[in-house]
């Protein structure tokens, strides 16, 4: 996927969650290959990794706080696997506490990862067919307080090249 075409024409969906905290954005310059989630009673922080076409790696900033009793990692086997959906819950998990994302689940074209965190509060969900998540945005301070996504149609993200092509009937990448 990757390259400058990766971000052309993406749209923002969401965010879901609270309205406090600092605004953040992450638009990967290439395929998102890892998501690191730290959580306890809520999602404390999230961080993303992308592998660039030149073999280098790009890590996002860590969005959220320093707490959390558990860290989970989602490894995405790019280019065969890519993000196609997100769901979770949000609410105030502490008495008089801030609104925060309390759980997250990620969907790829191959499987689901999660849920991570404590599934309590209001539910949100963005399942997609024919779309790819190419970035994230939201609000964060002590916790991940809101999360949204940047999406693109798969036909624009997975442009055929000499090393692979798209089987439109199966919505899959076929390696040469």
PDB file of C-alpha atoms in Angstrom:
ATOM      1  CA  UNK A   1       0.000   0.000   0.000  1.00  0.00           C
ATOM      2  CA  UNK A   2       2.184   2.929   1.227  1.00  0.00           C
ATOM      3  CA  UNK A   3       3.616   5.940  -0.548  1.00  0.00           C
ATOM      4  CA  UNK A   4       2.063   9.398  -0.989  1.00  0.00           C
ATOM      5  CA  UNK A   5      -1.033   7.916  -2.675  1.00  0.00           C
ATOM      6  CA  UNK A   6      -1.744   6.236   0.653  1.00  0.00           C
ATOM      7  CA  UNK A   7      -3.224   9.441   2.130  1.00  0.00           C
ATOM      8  CA  UNK A   8      -4.868  11.062  -0.894  1.00  0.00           C
ATOM      9  CA  UNK A   9      -8.624  11.364  -0.531  1.00  0.00           C
ATOM     10  CA  UNK A  10      -8.943   9.924   2.971  1.00  0.00           C
ATOM     11  CA  UNK A  11     -11.958  10.945   5.053  1.00  0.00           C
ATOM     12  CA  UNK A  12     -12.303  11.400   8.797  1.00  0.00           C
ATOM     13  CA  UNK A  13     -14.902   9.358  10.723  1.00  0.00           C
ATOM     14  CA  UNK A  14     -15.631  10.008  14.417  1.00  0.00           C
ATOM     15  CA  UNK A  15     -14.315  10.580  16.986  1.00  0.00           C
ATOM     16  CA  UNK A  16     -16.250   8.601  19.561  1.00  0.00           C
ATOM     17  CA  UNK A  17     -15.809   9.357  23.262  1.00  0.00           C
ATOM     18  CA  UNK A  18     -15.370  12.483  25.338  1.00  0.00           C
ATOM     19  CA  UNK A  19     -14.637  16.085  24.443  1.00  0.00           C
ATOM     20  CA  UNK A  20     -11.864  16.871  26.941  1.00  0.00           C
ATOM     21  CA  UNK A  21      -8.150  16.239  26.543  1.00  0.00           C
ATOM     22  CA  UNK A  22      -5.752  17.325  23.825  1.00  0.00           C
ATOM     23  CA  UNK A  23      -6.490  16.759  20.157  1.00  0.00           C
ATOM     24  CA  UNK A  24      -4.192  14.313  18.338  1.00  0.00           C
ATOM     25  CA  UNK A  25      -3.823  12.944  14.782  1.00  0.00           C
ATOM     26  CA  UNK A  26      -1.839  10.126  13.192  1.00  0.00           C
ATOM     27  CA  UNK A  27      -1.899   9.573   9.438  1.00  0.00           C
ATOM     28  CA  UNK A  28       0.489   6.764   8.595  1.00  0.00           C
ATOM     29  CA  UNK A  29       2.798   7.405   5.644  1.00  0.00           C
ATOM     30  CA  UNK A  30       2.681   3.676   4.909  1.00  0.00           C
ATOM     31  CA  UNK A  31       0.828   0.573   6.133  1.00  0.00           C
ATOM     32  CA  UNK A  32       0.003   0.402   9.853  1.00  0.00           C
ATOM     33  CA  UNK A  33       1.691  -2.791  11.042  1.00  0.00           C
ATOM     34  CA  UNK A  34       1.400  -2.595  14.838  1.00  0.00           C
ATOM     35  CA  UNK A  35      -0.919  -1.076  17.429  1.00  0.00           C
ATOM     36  CA  UNK A  36       0.206  -0.981  21.077  1.00  0.00           C
ATOM     37  CA  UNK A  37      -2.609  -0.534  23.611  1.00  0.00           C
ATOM     38  CA  UNK A  38      -2.056   0.072  27.339  1.00  0.00           C
ATOM     39  CA  UNK A  39      -5.156  -0.406  29.478  1.00  0.00           C
ATOM     40  CA  UNK A  40      -6.707  -1.196  32.840  1.00  0.00           C
ATOM     41  CA  UNK A  41     -10.170   0.111  33.727  1.00  0.00           C
ATOM     42  CA  UNK A  42     -10.014   2.150  30.500  1.00  0.00           C
ATOM     43  CA  UNK A  43      -7.662   2.593  27.559  1.00  0.00           C
ATOM     44  CA  UNK A  44      -4.738   4.534  29.009  1.00  0.00           C
ATOM     45  CA  UNK A  45      -2.773   5.012  25.792  1.00  0.00           C
ATOM     46  CA  UNK A  46      -2.317   3.905  22.212  1.00  0.00           C
ATOM     47  CA  UNK A  47       0.673   3.989  19.856  1.00  0.00           C
ATOM     48  CA  UNK A  48       1.035   3.003  16.183  1.00  0.00           C
ATOM     49  CA  UNK A  49       3.892   1.632  14.062  1.00  0.00           C
ATOM     50  CA  UNK A  50       4.220   1.717  10.274  1.00  0.00           C
ATOM     51  CA  UNK A  51       6.810   0.026   8.070  1.00  0.00           C
ATOM     52  CA  UNK A  52       7.939   2.296   5.267  1.00  0.00           C
ATOM     53  CA  UNK A  53       8.713   1.146   1.726  1.00  0.00           C
ATOM     54  CA  UNK A  54      12.452   1.811   2.265  1.00  0.00           C
ATOM     55  CA  UNK A  55      12.579  -0.671   5.189  1.00  0.00           C
ATOM     56  CA  UNK A  56      12.543   1.984   7.918  1.00  0.00           C
ATOM     57  CA  UNK A  57       9.967   2.062  10.708  1.00  0.00           C
ATOM     58  CA  UNK A  58       7.818   4.983  11.833  1.00  0.00           C
ATOM     59  CA  UNK A  59       6.350   5.169  15.342  1.00  0.00           C
ATOM     60  CA  UNK A  60       3.622   7.606  16.267  1.00  0.00           C
ATOM     61  CA  UNK A  61       3.624   9.578  19.462  1.00  0.00           C
ATOM     62  CA  UNK A  62       2.039   7.814  22.426  1.00  0.00           C
ATOM     63  CA  UNK A  63      -1.486   9.192  22.765  1.00  0.00           C
ATOM     64  CA  UNK A  64      -2.773   9.123  26.356  1.00  0.00           C
ATOM     65  CA  UNK A  65      -1.327   8.743  29.835  1.00  0.00           C
ATOM     66  CA  UNK A  66       1.289   6.632  31.590  1.00  0.00           C
ATOM     67  CA  UNK A  67      -1.045   4.331  33.537  1.00  0.00           C
ATOM     68  CA  UNK A  68      -2.482   0.953  32.712  1.00  0.00           C
ATOM     69  CA  UNK A  69      -1.794  -2.453  34.183  1.00  0.00           C
ATOM     70  CA  UNK A  70      -1.680  -4.330  30.875  1.00  0.00           C
ATOM     71  CA  UNK A  71      -0.105  -3.779  27.446  1.00  0.00           C
ATOM     72  CA  UNK A  72      -1.326  -5.619  24.351  1.00  0.00           C
ATOM     73  CA  UNK A  73       0.098  -5.534  20.836  1.00  0.00           C
ATOM     74  CA  UNK A  74      -1.762  -6.045  17.573  1.00  0.00           C
ATOM     75  CA  UNK A  75       0.571  -7.219  14.789  1.00  0.00           C
ATOM     76  CA  UNK A  76      -0.849  -6.655  11.301  1.00  0.00           C
ATOM     77  CA  UNK A  77       0.702  -8.760   8.527  1.00  0.00           C
ATOM     78  CA  UNK A  78       0.868  -6.074   5.821  1.00  0.00           C
ATOM     79  CA  UNK A  79       0.330  -6.037   2.841  1.00  0.00           C
ATOM     80  CA  UNK A  80      -1.845  -9.160   3.030  1.00  0.00           C
ATOM     81  CA  UNK A  81      -3.671  -7.879   6.142  1.00  0.00           C
ATOM     82  CA  UNK A  82      -5.048  -4.378   6.668  1.00  0.00           C
ATOM     83  CA  UNK A  83      -7.389  -2.560   9.076  1.00  0.00           C
ATOM     84  CA  UNK A  84     -11.052  -2.546   8.040  1.00  0.00           C
ATOM     85  CA  UNK A  85     -12.950  -1.615  11.208  1.00  0.00           C
ATOM     86  CA  UNK A  86     -12.934  -0.426  14.792  1.00  0.00           C
ATOM     87  CA  UNK A  87     -15.367  -0.827  17.668  1.00  0.00           C
ATOM     88  CA  UNK A  88     -15.399  -0.321  21.393  1.00  0.00           C
ATOM     89  CA  UNK A  89     -17.026   1.404  24.330  1.00  0.00           C
ATOM     90  CA  UNK A  90     -16.653   4.739  26.068  1.00  0.00           C
ATOM     91  CA  UNK A  91     -17.891   6.243  29.314  1.00  0.00           C
ATOM     92  CA  UNK A  92     -16.859   7.558  32.698  1.00  0.00           C
ATOM     93  CA  UNK A  93     -15.236   4.586  34.390  1.00  0.00           C
ATOM     94  CA  UNK A  94     -14.402   6.416  37.666  1.00  0.00           C
ATOM     95  CA  UNK A  95     -16.836   8.356  39.829  1.00  0.00           C
ATOM     96  CA  UNK A  96     -16.616  11.958  38.546  1.00  0.00           C
ATOM     97  CA  UNK A  97     -13.804  10.874  36.211  1.00  0.00           C
ATOM     98  CA  UNK A  98     -13.340  12.040  32.636  1.00  0.00           C
ATOM     99  CA  UNK A  99     -15.123  10.398  29.718  1.00  0.00           C
ATOM    100  CA  UNK A 100     -12.691   7.879  28.225  1.00  0.00           C
ATOM    101  CA  UNK A 101     -12.497   5.015  25.767  1.00  0.00           C
ATOM    102  CA  UNK A 102     -13.054   1.963  27.987  1.00  0.00           C
ATOM    103  CA  UNK A 103     -12.471  -0.763  25.376  1.00  0.00           C
ATOM    104  CA  UNK A 104     -11.237  -1.191  21.807  1.00  0.00           C
ATOM    105  CA  UNK A 105     -11.458  -3.917  19.193  1.00  0.00           C
ATOM    106  CA  UNK A 106      -9.817  -3.817  15.754  1.00  0.00           C
ATOM    107  CA  UNK A 107     -11.053  -5.627  12.656  1.00  0.00           C
ATOM    108  CA  UNK A 108      -8.825  -6.548   9.717  1.00  0.00           C
ATOM    109  CA  UNK A 109      -9.695  -8.218   6.447  1.00  0.00           C
ATOM    110  CA  UNK A 110      -8.556 -11.495   8.108  1.00  0.00           C
ATOM    111  CA  UNK A 111      -9.549 -11.421  11.806  1.00  0.00           C
ATOM    112  CA  UNK A 112     -10.516  -9.438  14.918  1.00  0.00           C
ATOM    113  CA  UNK A 113      -8.144  -8.307  17.678  1.00  0.00           C
ATOM    114  CA  UNK A 114      -9.495  -7.617  21.146  1.00  0.00           C
ATOM    115  CA  UNK A 115     -11.477  -6.464  22.906  1.00  0.00           C
ATOM    116  CA  UNK A 116      -8.862  -4.660  24.957  1.00  0.00           C
ATOM    117  CA  UNK A 117      -9.895  -2.880  28.173  1.00  0.00           C
ATOM    118  CA  UNK A 118     -13.153  -3.002  30.108  1.00  0.00           C
ATOM    119  CA  UNK A 119     -16.294  -3.315  27.958  1.00  0.00           C
ATOM    120  CA  UNK A 120     -18.531  -0.833  29.746  1.00  0.00           C
ATOM    121  CA  UNK A 121     -20.361   2.289  28.660  1.00  0.00           C
ATOM    122  CA  UNK A 122     -21.762   3.363  25.317  1.00  0.00           C
ATOM    123  CA  UNK A 123     -20.950   1.215  22.277  1.00  0.00           C
ATOM    124  CA  UNK A 124     -19.479   2.506  19.003  1.00  0.00           C
ATOM    125  CA  UNK A 125     -18.699   0.531  15.873  1.00  0.00           C
ATOM    126  CA  UNK A 126     -17.415   1.201  12.353  1.00  0.00           C
ATOM    127  CA  UNK A 127     -17.359  -1.974  10.269  1.00  0.00           C
ATOM    128  CA  UNK A 128     -16.436  -1.392   6.632  1.00  0.00           C
ATOM    129  CA  UNK A 129     -16.514  -3.233   3.361  1.00  0.00           C
ATOM    130  CA  UNK A 130     -14.264  -1.873   0.651  1.00  0.00           C
ATOM    131  CA  UNK A 131     -12.466   0.540   2.980  1.00  0.00           C
ATOM    132  CA  UNK A 132      -9.103   0.659   4.752  1.00  0.00           C
ATOM    133  CA  UNK A 133      -8.185   2.537   7.933  1.00  0.00           C
ATOM    134  CA  UNK A 134      -5.056   4.593   7.136  1.00  0.00           C
ATOM    135  CA  UNK A 135      -4.842   6.666  10.320  1.00  0.00           C
ATOM    136  CA  UNK A 136      -6.403   7.665  13.621  1.00  0.00           C
ATOM    137  CA  UNK A 137      -7.344  10.824  15.504  1.00  0.00           C
ATOM    138  CA  UNK A 138      -8.954  11.755  18.796  1.00  0.00           C
ATOM    139  CA  UNK A 139      -8.437  13.377  22.164  1.00  0.00           C
ATOM    140  CA  UNK A 140      -6.212  12.271  25.039  1.00  0.00           C
ATOM    141  CA  UNK A 141      -4.750  13.368  28.334  1.00  0.00           C
ATOM    142  CA  UNK A 142      -4.475  10.912  31.243  1.00  0.00           C
ATOM    143  CA  UNK A 143      -6.496   8.408  29.179  1.00  0.00           C
ATOM    144  CA  UNK A 144      -7.476   7.905  25.569  1.00  0.00           C
ATOM    145  CA  UNK A 145     -10.576  10.081  25.781  1.00  0.00           C
ATOM    146  CA  UNK A 146     -11.815   9.842  22.178  1.00  0.00           C
ATOM    147  CA  UNK A 147     -10.846   7.986  19.006  1.00  0.00           C
ATOM    148  CA  UNK A 148     -11.739   8.299  15.321  1.00  0.00           C
ATOM    149  CA  UNK A 149     -10.287   7.028  12.066  1.00  0.00           C
ATOM    150  CA  UNK A 150      -9.120   8.151   8.649  1.00  0.00           C
ATOM    151  CA  UNK A 151     -10.397   5.827   5.918  1.00  0.00           C
ATOM    152  CA  UNK A 152      -9.855   5.347   2.194  1.00  0.00           C
ATOM    153  CA  UNK A 153     -11.551   3.121  -0.368  1.00  0.00           C
ATOM    154  CA  UNK A 154      -9.474  -0.038  -0.798  1.00  0.00           C
ATOM    155  CA  UNK A 155      -9.303   0.518  -4.557  1.00  0.00           C
ATOM    156  CA  UNK A 156      -7.312   3.742  -3.947  1.00  0.00           C
ATOM    157  CA  UNK A 157      -5.036   2.356  -1.211  1.00  0.00           C
ATOM    158  CA  UNK A 158      -4.113  -0.945  -2.857  1.00  0.00           C
ATOM    159  CA  UNK A 159      -3.099   0.285  -6.286  1.00  0.00           C
ATOM    160  CA  UNK A 160      -1.754  -2.597  -8.390  1.00  0.00           C
ATOM    161  CA  UNK A 161       1.991  -2.734  -8.980  1.00  0.00           C
ATOM    162  CA  UNK A 162       4.425  -5.161 -10.524  1.00  0.00           C
ATOM    163  CA  UNK A 163       4.637  -7.173  -7.271  1.00  0.00           C
ATOM    164  CA  UNK A 164       0.928  -7.639  -6.550  1.00  0.00           C
ATOM    165  CA  UNK A 165      -2.529  -7.072  -7.961  1.00  0.00           C
ATOM    166  CA  UNK A 166      -6.024  -6.860  -6.553  1.00  0.00           C
ATOM    167  CA  UNK A 167      -8.553  -9.625  -7.152  1.00  0.00           C
ATOM    168  CA  UNK A 168     -11.644  -7.401  -7.166  1.00  0.00           C
ATOM    169  CA  UNK A 169     -14.024 -10.394  -7.004  1.00  0.00           C
ATOM    170  CA  UNK A 170     -12.507 -11.602  -3.734  1.00  0.00           C
ATOM    171  CA  UNK A 171     -11.334  -8.183  -2.424  1.00  0.00           C
ATOM    172  CA  UNK A 172      -7.899  -9.716  -1.859  1.00  0.00           C
ATOM    173  CA  UNK A 173      -4.321  -8.898  -2.761  1.00  0.00           C
ATOM    174  CA  UNK A 174      -2.743 -11.537  -5.008  1.00  0.00           C
ATOM    175  CA  UNK A 175       1.061 -11.727  -4.980  1.00  0.00           C
ATOM    176  CA  UNK A 176       2.829 -12.391  -8.306  1.00  0.00           C
TER     177      UNK A 176
END
